[in-house]
Amino acid sequence: KYYTPIRLQGIEPTVYVFTDKEGATQFRVYGRAPDAKRGFYVATVMATVSDAEGGWDFTLDVPDTKPLRDMQVFALYKGKNLPKEEVPAGIRKGQGTGLYFFFNVFGKRENLFWASSDGETYAWYLPNGSRPLAGSPELNADAFAERMHREEDKYYRMPKELSGGYAKEVFITTTDGKTAMVSTDYPAIVMADLKER
């Protein structure tokens, strides 16, 4: 439950990520190496500047031949309440330190945490019930603002393909130290295709 599935452009399988206690993004893939057990394997992800505007070309390597179990290596976050005047428009305070929420364009509540692993650098992270998800990658605030319902806006019907979840944008740091914004491995919300309720 501490792995976040992401989709990397040009990489076929789902890649799973988490942030470790040192603040580094760790990559995992699921499968089976030849003559080995099925499970999660350590992966490395490198990035080079893409020909596409502002994008990255990713390469994936799986150096180990033994699956592993990650235990007690995930970044642990502690929530903090923002001063009322610093809470972004459209976001509301939830019950619990650092827990906030907003209603999206489908009228669904989305929880998120304002939290930090070191008590100094704060950002928005995915929730795990009433606490921040251990190992969560940082959420892109601009992206969740785009699917936030505004008071004057109408609500939309949720397409069936999004009922199991929809893509959220997160930040990762590749193995070679590049910061990239990627989507979680779910279908994207295409606003132009949505129908009003």
PDB file of C-alpha atoms in Angstrom:
ATOM      1  CA  LYS A   1       0.000   0.000   0.000  1.00  0.00           C
ATOM      2  CA  TYR A   2       3.006   2.344   0.238  1.00  0.00           C
ATOM      3  CA  TYR A   3       3.832   2.010  -3.459  1.00  0.00           C
ATOM      4  CA  THR A   4       2.360   4.566  -5.863  1.00  0.00           C
ATOM      5  CA  PRO A   5       1.893   3.247  -9.434  1.00  0.00           C
ATOM      6  CA  ILE A   6       3.108   5.662 -12.102  1.00  0.00           C
ATOM      7  CA  ARG A   7       3.260   5.722 -15.879  1.00  0.00           C
ATOM      8  CA  LEU A   8       6.556   6.718 -17.483  1.00  0.00           C
ATOM      9  CA  GLN A   9       6.473   7.880 -21.086  1.00  0.00           C
ATOM     10  CA  GLY A  10       8.007   5.227 -23.345  1.00  0.00           C
ATOM     11  CA  ILE A  11       8.094   2.554 -20.610  1.00  0.00           C
ATOM     12  CA  GLU A  12       5.585  -0.265 -21.056  1.00  0.00           C
ATOM     13  CA  PRO A  13       5.103  -1.761 -17.556  1.00  0.00           C
ATOM     14  CA  THR A  14       3.711   0.065 -14.573  1.00  0.00           C
ATOM     15  CA  VAL A  15       6.506   1.425 -12.396  1.00  0.00           C
ATOM     16  CA  TYR A  16       5.933   1.743  -8.663  1.00  0.00           C
ATOM     17  CA  VAL A  17       7.542   4.490  -6.591  1.00  0.00           C
ATOM     18  CA  PHE A  18       7.949   5.620  -3.030  1.00  0.00           C
ATOM     19  CA  THR A  19      10.041   8.206  -1.244  1.00  0.00           C
ATOM     20  CA  ASP A  20      12.525   6.727   1.206  1.00  0.00           C
ATOM     21  CA  LYS A  21      13.650   8.129   4.563  1.00  0.00           C
ATOM     22  CA  GLU A  22      16.511   9.991   2.872  1.00  0.00           C
ATOM     23  CA  GLY A  23      14.072  11.719   0.516  1.00  0.00           C
ATOM     24  CA  ALA A  24      15.092   9.752  -2.601  1.00  0.00           C
ATOM     25  CA  THR A  25      12.573   8.262  -5.022  1.00  0.00           C
ATOM     26  CA  GLN A  26      12.823   4.471  -5.090  1.00  0.00           C
ATOM     27  CA  PHE A  27      11.573   2.551  -8.133  1.00  0.00           C
ATOM     28  CA  ARG A  28      10.082  -0.938  -8.252  1.00  0.00           C
ATOM     29  CA  VAL A  29       8.612  -3.160 -10.961  1.00  0.00           C
ATOM     30  CA  TYR A  30       6.472  -6.234 -10.495  1.00  0.00           C
ATOM     31  CA  GLY A  31       7.097  -9.470 -12.317  1.00  0.00           C
ATOM     32  CA  ARG A  32       9.443 -12.433 -12.426  1.00  0.00           C
ATOM     33  CA  ALA A  33      13.061 -12.659 -13.485  1.00  0.00           C
ATOM     34  CA  PRO A  34      14.119 -15.872 -15.261  1.00  0.00           C
ATOM     35  CA  ASP A  35      14.310 -18.761 -12.767  1.00  0.00           C
ATOM     36  CA  ALA A  36      13.200 -16.460  -9.941  1.00  0.00           C
ATOM     37  CA  LYS A  37      10.058 -15.854  -7.900  1.00  0.00           C
ATOM     38  CA  ARG A  38       7.367 -13.392  -8.853  1.00  0.00           C
ATOM     39  CA  GLY A  39       7.520 -10.192  -6.838  1.00  0.00           C
ATOM     40  CA  PHE A  40       8.757  -6.611  -6.727  1.00  0.00           C
ATOM     41  CA  TYR A  41      12.220  -5.853  -8.057  1.00  0.00           C
ATOM     42  CA  VAL A  42      14.485  -2.839  -7.630  1.00  0.00           C
ATOM     43  CA  ALA A  43      14.578  -0.686 -10.756  1.00  0.00           C
ATOM     44  CA  THR A  44      16.620   2.313 -11.861  1.00  0.00           C
ATOM     45  CA  VAL A  45      15.132   5.085 -13.973  1.00  0.00           C
ATOM     46  CA  MET A  46      17.251   7.485 -16.010  1.00  0.00           C
ATOM     47  CA  ALA A  47      16.006  10.563 -17.859  1.00  0.00           C
ATOM     48  CA  THR A  48      17.289  12.493 -20.839  1.00  0.00           C
ATOM     49  CA  VAL A  49      15.787  15.592 -22.396  1.00  0.00           C
ATOM     50  CA  SER A  50      13.133  14.611 -24.907  1.00  0.00           C
ATOM     51  CA  ASP A  51      12.629  16.040 -28.357  1.00  0.00           C
ATOM     52  CA  ALA A  52       9.081  16.761 -27.194  1.00  0.00           C
ATOM     53  CA  GLU A  53       8.710  20.185 -25.615  1.00  0.00           C
ATOM     54  CA  GLY A  54       9.482  20.127 -21.901  1.00  0.00           C
ATOM     55  CA  GLY A  55       9.451  16.345 -21.674  1.00  0.00           C
ATOM     56  CA  TRP A  56      11.759  13.535 -20.700  1.00  0.00           C
ATOM     57  CA  ASP A  57      12.802  10.294 -22.342  1.00  0.00           C
ATOM     58  CA  PHE A  58      13.001   7.623 -19.647  1.00  0.00           C
ATOM     59  CA  THR A  59      14.984   4.400 -19.573  1.00  0.00           C
ATOM     60  CA  LEU A  60      14.315   1.616 -17.096  1.00  0.00           C
ATOM     61  CA  ASP A  61      16.745  -1.021 -15.881  1.00  0.00           C
ATOM     62  CA  VAL A  62      16.177  -3.901 -13.454  1.00  0.00           C
ATOM     63  CA  PRO A  63      19.654  -4.793 -12.134  1.00  0.00           C
ATOM     64  CA  ASP A  64      18.731  -7.415  -9.517  1.00  0.00           C
ATOM     65  CA  THR A  65      17.502 -10.965 -10.026  1.00  0.00           C
ATOM     66  CA  LYS A  66      15.906 -11.404  -6.609  1.00  0.00           C
ATOM     67  CA  PRO A  67      12.598  -9.895  -5.540  1.00  0.00           C
ATOM     68  CA  LEU A  68      12.561  -7.921  -2.317  1.00  0.00           C
ATOM     69  CA  ARG A  69      10.294  -6.713   0.450  1.00  0.00           C
ATOM     70  CA  ASP A  70      10.626  -3.112   1.554  1.00  0.00           C
ATOM     71  CA  MET A  71      10.293  -2.721   5.296  1.00  0.00           C
ATOM     72  CA  GLN A  72      10.670   0.414   7.426  1.00  0.00           C
ATOM     73  CA  VAL A  73      12.306   2.364   4.613  1.00  0.00           C
ATOM     74  CA  PHE A  74       9.456   4.712   3.695  1.00  0.00           C
ATOM     75  CA  ALA A  75       9.531   8.435   4.391  1.00  0.00           C
ATOM     76  CA  LEU A  76       7.285   9.250   7.345  1.00  0.00           C
ATOM     77  CA  TYR A  77       5.404  12.537   7.160  1.00  0.00           C
ATOM     78  CA  LYS A  78       3.971  14.693   9.881  1.00  0.00           C
ATOM     79  CA  GLY A  79       1.048  16.957   9.039  1.00  0.00           C
ATOM     80  CA  LYS A  80       0.900  20.651   9.861  1.00  0.00           C
ATOM     81  CA  ASN A  81      -1.966  23.114   9.699  1.00  0.00           C
ATOM     82  CA  LEU A  82      -1.529  26.112   7.443  1.00  0.00           C
ATOM     83  CA  PRO A  83      -2.446  29.587   8.701  1.00  0.00           C
ATOM     84  CA  LYS A  84      -6.001  30.269   7.473  1.00  0.00           C
ATOM     85  CA  GLU A  85      -4.871  33.046   5.155  1.00  0.00           C
ATOM     86  CA  GLU A  86      -2.405  30.679   3.421  1.00  0.00           C
ATOM     87  CA  VAL A  87      -4.892  27.910   2.594  1.00  0.00           C
ATOM     88  CA  PRO A  88      -5.293  27.898  -1.212  1.00  0.00           C
ATOM     89  CA  ALA A  89      -8.695  28.852  -2.615  1.00  0.00           C
ATOM     90  CA  GLY A  90     -11.043  25.886  -2.912  1.00  0.00           C
ATOM     91  CA  ILE A  91      -9.282  23.809  -0.242  1.00  0.00           C
ATOM     92  CA  ARG A  92     -10.972  23.212   3.097  1.00  0.00           C
ATOM     93  CA  LYS A  93      -9.625  22.088   6.450  1.00  0.00           C
ATOM     94  CA  GLY A  94     -10.424  18.511   7.458  1.00  0.00           C
ATOM     95  CA  GLN A  95     -10.374  16.796  10.852  1.00  0.00           C
ATOM     96  CA  GLY A  96      -6.772  16.144  11.811  1.00  0.00           C
ATOM     97  CA  THR A  97      -3.488  17.991  11.723  1.00  0.00           C
ATOM     98  CA  GLY A  98      -2.512  18.803   8.157  1.00  0.00           C
ATOM     99  CA  LEU A  99      -5.563  17.123   6.591  1.00  0.00           C
ATOM    100  CA  TYR A 100      -7.293  19.166   3.901  1.00  0.00           C
ATOM    101  CA  PHE A 101      -9.779  18.363   1.174  1.00  0.00           C
ATOM    102  CA  PHE A 102     -11.530  19.734  -1.868  1.00  0.00           C
ATOM    103  CA  PHE A 103     -14.435  18.657  -4.033  1.00  0.00           C
ATOM    104  CA  ASN A 104     -13.488  17.755  -7.572  1.00  0.00           C
ATOM    105  CA  VAL A 105     -15.423  18.310 -10.805  1.00  0.00           C
ATOM    106  CA  PHE A 106     -17.390  15.083 -10.133  1.00  0.00           C
ATOM    107  CA  GLY A 107     -18.472  16.272  -6.680  1.00  0.00           C
ATOM    108  CA  LYS A 108     -16.181  13.723  -5.019  1.00  0.00           C
ATOM    109  CA  ARG A 109     -14.131  14.655  -1.989  1.00  0.00           C
ATOM    110  CA  GLU A 110     -10.357  14.377  -2.403  1.00  0.00           C
ATOM    111  CA  ASN A 111      -8.224  14.361   0.743  1.00  0.00           C
ATOM    112  CA  LEU A 112      -4.624  15.518   0.843  1.00  0.00           C
ATOM    113  CA  PHE A 113      -2.082  16.350   3.501  1.00  0.00           C
ATOM    114  CA  TRP A 114       0.113  19.381   4.067  1.00  0.00           C
ATOM    115  CA  ALA A 115       3.066  17.590   5.606  1.00  0.00           C
ATOM    116  CA  SER A 116       6.828  17.202   5.920  1.00  0.00           C
ATOM    117  CA  SER A 117       9.294  14.414   6.632  1.00  0.00           C
ATOM    118  CA  ASP A 118      11.931  16.711   8.152  1.00  0.00           C
ATOM    119  CA  GLY A 119       9.791  19.395   9.839  1.00  0.00           C
ATOM    120  CA  GLU A 120      11.155  22.064   7.492  1.00  0.00           C
ATOM    121  CA  THR A 121      10.107  21.425   3.890  1.00  0.00           C
ATOM    122  CA  TYR A 122       6.326  21.095   3.495  1.00  0.00           C
ATOM    123  CA  ALA A 123       4.310  19.996   0.479  1.00  0.00           C
ATOM    124  CA  TRP A 124       1.051  18.239  -0.441  1.00  0.00           C
ATOM    125  CA  TYR A 125       0.991  14.443  -0.129  1.00  0.00           C
ATOM    126  CA  LEU A 126      -1.417  11.571  -0.687  1.00  0.00           C
ATOM    127  CA  PRO A 127      -3.502  10.415   2.284  1.00  0.00           C
ATOM    128  CA  ASN A 128      -3.678   7.032   3.972  1.00  0.00           C
ATOM    129  CA  GLY A 129      -6.864   7.355   5.977  1.00  0.00           C
ATOM    130  CA  SER A 130      -6.309   9.929   8.701  1.00  0.00           C
ATOM    131  CA  ARG A 131      -2.564  10.358   8.113  1.00  0.00           C
ATOM    132  CA  PRO A 132      -0.207  11.108   5.232  1.00  0.00           C
ATOM    133  CA  LEU A 133       0.718   8.073   3.135  1.00  0.00           C
ATOM    134  CA  ALA A 134       4.189   6.912   4.171  1.00  0.00           C
ATOM    135  CA  GLY A 135       6.491   7.175   1.162  1.00  0.00           C
ATOM    136  CA  SER A 136       4.053   9.287  -0.845  1.00  0.00           C
ATOM    137  CA  PRO A 137       5.560  11.255  -3.722  1.00  0.00           C
ATOM    138  CA  GLU A 138       4.851  14.988  -3.625  1.00  0.00           C
ATOM    139  CA  LEU A 139       1.612  16.020  -5.342  1.00  0.00           C
ATOM    140  CA  ASN A 140       1.581  18.713  -8.029  1.00  0.00           C
ATOM    141  CA  ALA A 141      -0.667  21.431  -6.568  1.00  0.00           C
ATOM    142  CA  ASP A 142      -1.279  23.043  -9.975  1.00  0.00           C
ATOM    143  CA  ALA A 143      -2.655  19.752 -11.309  1.00  0.00           C
ATOM    144  CA  PHE A 144      -5.145  19.122  -8.512  1.00  0.00           C
ATOM    145  CA  ALA A 145      -6.297  22.737  -8.780  1.00  0.00           C
ATOM    146  CA  GLU A 146      -7.328  21.962 -12.383  1.00  0.00           C
ATOM    147  CA  ARG A 147      -9.787  19.244 -11.296  1.00  0.00           C
ATOM    148  CA  MET A 148     -11.097  21.233  -8.325  1.00  0.00           C
ATOM    149  CA  HIS A 149     -14.749  22.286  -8.456  1.00  0.00           C
ATOM    150  CA  ARG A 150     -15.261  26.044  -8.378  1.00  0.00           C
ATOM    151  CA  GLU A 151     -18.378  27.581  -6.877  1.00  0.00           C
ATOM    152  CA  GLU A 152     -19.629  28.915 -10.214  1.00  0.00           C
ATOM    153  CA  ASP A 153     -18.874  25.682 -12.123  1.00  0.00           C
ATOM    154  CA  LYS A 154     -21.176  22.786 -12.877  1.00  0.00           C
ATOM    155  CA  TYR A 155     -20.519  19.217 -11.841  1.00  0.00           C
ATOM    156  CA  TYR A 156     -19.766  16.492 -14.374  1.00  0.00           C
ATOM    157  CA  ARG A 157     -20.658  12.823 -14.630  1.00  0.00           C
ATOM    158  CA  MET A 158     -17.784  10.513 -13.886  1.00  0.00           C
ATOM    159  CA  PRO A 159     -16.999   8.293 -16.888  1.00  0.00           C
ATOM    160  CA  LYS A 160     -16.995   4.561 -16.129  1.00  0.00           C
ATOM    161  CA  GLU A 161     -13.301   4.249 -16.951  1.00  0.00           C
ATOM    162  CA  LEU A 162     -12.493   6.648 -14.093  1.00  0.00           C
ATOM    163  CA  SER A 163     -14.524   4.841 -11.424  1.00  0.00           C
ATOM    164  CA  GLY A 164     -11.448   2.879 -10.305  1.00  0.00           C
ATOM    165  CA  GLY A 165      -9.342   6.034 -10.005  1.00  0.00           C
ATOM    166  CA  TYR A 166      -7.898   8.739 -12.213  1.00  0.00           C
ATOM    167  CA  ALA A 167      -4.423  10.043 -12.860  1.00  0.00           C
ATOM    168  CA  LYS A 168      -2.843  12.465 -10.407  1.00  0.00           C
ATOM    169  CA  GLU A 169       0.385  14.291 -11.119  1.00  0.00           C
ATOM    170  CA  VAL A 170       3.311  13.709  -8.766  1.00  0.00           C
ATOM    171  CA  PHE A 171       6.979  14.637  -8.653  1.00  0.00           C
ATOM    172  CA  ILE A 172       9.751  12.054  -8.777  1.00  0.00           C
ATOM    173  CA  THR A 173      13.528  12.263  -8.774  1.00  0.00           C
ATOM    174  CA  THR A 174      15.101   9.845 -11.233  1.00  0.00           C
ATOM    175  CA  THR A 175      18.031   7.633 -10.269  1.00  0.00           C
ATOM    176  CA  ASP A 176      20.328  10.070 -12.085  1.00  0.00           C
ATOM    177  CA  GLY A 177      18.963  13.050 -10.146  1.00  0.00           C
ATOM    178  CA  LYS A 178      16.456  14.638 -12.572  1.00  0.00           C
ATOM    179  CA  THR A 179      13.196  16.014 -11.162  1.00  0.00           C
ATOM    180  CA  ALA A 180      10.220  15.050 -13.292  1.00  0.00           C
ATOM    181  CA  MET A 181       6.470  15.382 -13.046  1.00  0.00           C
ATOM    182  CA  VAL A 182       4.635  12.176 -13.972  1.00  0.00           C
ATOM    183  CA  SER A 183       1.109  10.813 -13.708  1.00  0.00           C
ATOM    184  CA  THR A 184      -0.076   7.978 -11.534  1.00  0.00           C
ATOM    185  CA  ASP A 185      -1.014   4.932 -13.586  1.00  0.00           C
ATOM    186  CA  TYR A 186      -4.736   5.567 -13.994  1.00  0.00           C
ATOM    187  CA  PRO A 187      -6.779   7.009 -16.862  1.00  0.00           C
ATOM    188  CA  ALA A 188      -6.504  10.780 -17.267  1.00  0.00           C
ATOM    189  CA  ILE A 189      -9.436  13.156 -16.807  1.00  0.00           C
ATOM    190  CA  VAL A 190     -10.131  14.740 -20.196  1.00  0.00           C
ATOM    191  CA  MET A 191     -12.231  17.779 -19.380  1.00  0.00           C
ATOM    192  CA  ALA A 192     -13.375  18.258 -22.998  1.00  0.00           C
ATOM    193  CA  ASP A 193     -14.981  14.780 -22.977  1.00  0.00           C
ATOM    194  CA  LEU A 194     -16.969  15.209 -19.765  1.00  0.00           C
ATOM    195  CA  LYS A 195     -20.764  15.593 -19.714  1.00  0.00           C
ATOM    196  CA  GLU A 196     -22.544  17.848 -17.264  1.00  0.00           C
ATOM    197  CA  ARG A 197     -24.767  16.286 -14.621  1.00  0.00           C
TER     198      ARG A 197
END
